[in-house]
Coordinates of C-alpha atoms and ligand atoms in Angstrom, one line a residue:
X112 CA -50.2 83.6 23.1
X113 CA -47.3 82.0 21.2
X114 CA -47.6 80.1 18.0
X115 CA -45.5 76.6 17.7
X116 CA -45.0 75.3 14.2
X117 CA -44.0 71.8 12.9
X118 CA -42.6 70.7 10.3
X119 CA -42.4 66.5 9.8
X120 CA -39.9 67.2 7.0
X121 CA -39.8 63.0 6.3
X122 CA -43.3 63.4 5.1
X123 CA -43.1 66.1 2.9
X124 CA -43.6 64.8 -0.9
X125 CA -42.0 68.4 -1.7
X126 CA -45.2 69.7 -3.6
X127 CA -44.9 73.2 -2.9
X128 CA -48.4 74.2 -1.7
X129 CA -46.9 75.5 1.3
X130 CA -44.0 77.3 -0.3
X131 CA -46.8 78.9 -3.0
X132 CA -49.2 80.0 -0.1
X133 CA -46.9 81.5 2.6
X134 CA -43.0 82.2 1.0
X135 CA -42.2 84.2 3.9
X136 CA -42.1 81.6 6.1
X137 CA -41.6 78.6 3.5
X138 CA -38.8 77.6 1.2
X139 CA -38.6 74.6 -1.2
X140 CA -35.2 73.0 -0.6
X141 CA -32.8 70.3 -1.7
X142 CA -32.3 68.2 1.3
X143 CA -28.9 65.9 2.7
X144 CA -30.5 63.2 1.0
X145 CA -30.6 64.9 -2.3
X146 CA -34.9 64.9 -2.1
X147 CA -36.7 68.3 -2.8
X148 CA -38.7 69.5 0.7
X149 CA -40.3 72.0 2.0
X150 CA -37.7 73.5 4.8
X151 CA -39.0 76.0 7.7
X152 CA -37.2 79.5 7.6
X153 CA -35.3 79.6 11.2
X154 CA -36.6 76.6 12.3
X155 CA -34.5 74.2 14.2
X156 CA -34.2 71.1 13.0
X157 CA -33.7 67.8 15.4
X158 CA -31.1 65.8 13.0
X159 CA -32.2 62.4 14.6
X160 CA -36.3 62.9 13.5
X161 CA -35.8 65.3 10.7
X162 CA -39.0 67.4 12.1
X163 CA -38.7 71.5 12.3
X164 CA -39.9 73.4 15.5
X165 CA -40.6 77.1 15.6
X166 CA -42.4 79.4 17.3
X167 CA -44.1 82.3 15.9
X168 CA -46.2 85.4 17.3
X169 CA -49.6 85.9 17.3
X170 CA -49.8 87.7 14.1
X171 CA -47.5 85.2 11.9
X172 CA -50.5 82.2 13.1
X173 CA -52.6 83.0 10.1
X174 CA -50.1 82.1 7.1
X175 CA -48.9 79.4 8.3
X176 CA -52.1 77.7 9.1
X177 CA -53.1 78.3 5.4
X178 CA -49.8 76.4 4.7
X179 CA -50.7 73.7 7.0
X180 CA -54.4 73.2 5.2
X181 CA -52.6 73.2 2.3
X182 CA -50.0 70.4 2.9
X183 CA -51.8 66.8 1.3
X184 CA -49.8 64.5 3.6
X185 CA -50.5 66.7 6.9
X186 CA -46.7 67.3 8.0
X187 CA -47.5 70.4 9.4
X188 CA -48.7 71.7 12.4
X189 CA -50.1 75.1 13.4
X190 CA -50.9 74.8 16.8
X191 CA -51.2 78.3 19.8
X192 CA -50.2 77.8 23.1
Ligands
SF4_152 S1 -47.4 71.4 1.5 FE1 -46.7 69.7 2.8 S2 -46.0 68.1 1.4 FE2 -46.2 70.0 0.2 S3 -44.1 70.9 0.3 FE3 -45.3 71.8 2.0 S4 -44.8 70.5 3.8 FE4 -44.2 69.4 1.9

């Protein structure tokens, strides 16, 4: 089973919470438009939406769905397929 992660990087309000919970998978960043986000480590990135995709082993599911309960605006999404 694989593990897909999304980041809606527009919504972010750049709290940190996910950063704080699960650094190995989540950096705090200064963005093109000069706003401080949270940014997906090796991610890629559609430039158009602005939303991260990744996909993760089982093992790696955990973390990062700790950093999505976490997030207050619900830009990220933990989801196995
Ligand atoms: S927890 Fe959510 S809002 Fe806060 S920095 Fe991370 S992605 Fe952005």
């Amino acid at each position: 089973m694989v593990v897909k992660i999304t980041h809606e990087q527009n919504i972010c309000i750049g709290c940190g919470a996910c950063a704080a919970i699960t650094p190995e998978h989540w950096v705090m960043v200064d963005t093109e438009t000069g706003e401080f986000k949270a940014h997906l480590e090796n991610s890629n990135k559609d430039t158009a939406t602005n939303i991260e995709t990744k996909t993760v082993d089982d093992s790696q599911f955990q973390g990062n769905k700790d950093a999505e309960e976490s997030c207050p605006v619900n830009c990220i999404h933990v989801v196995k397929e």
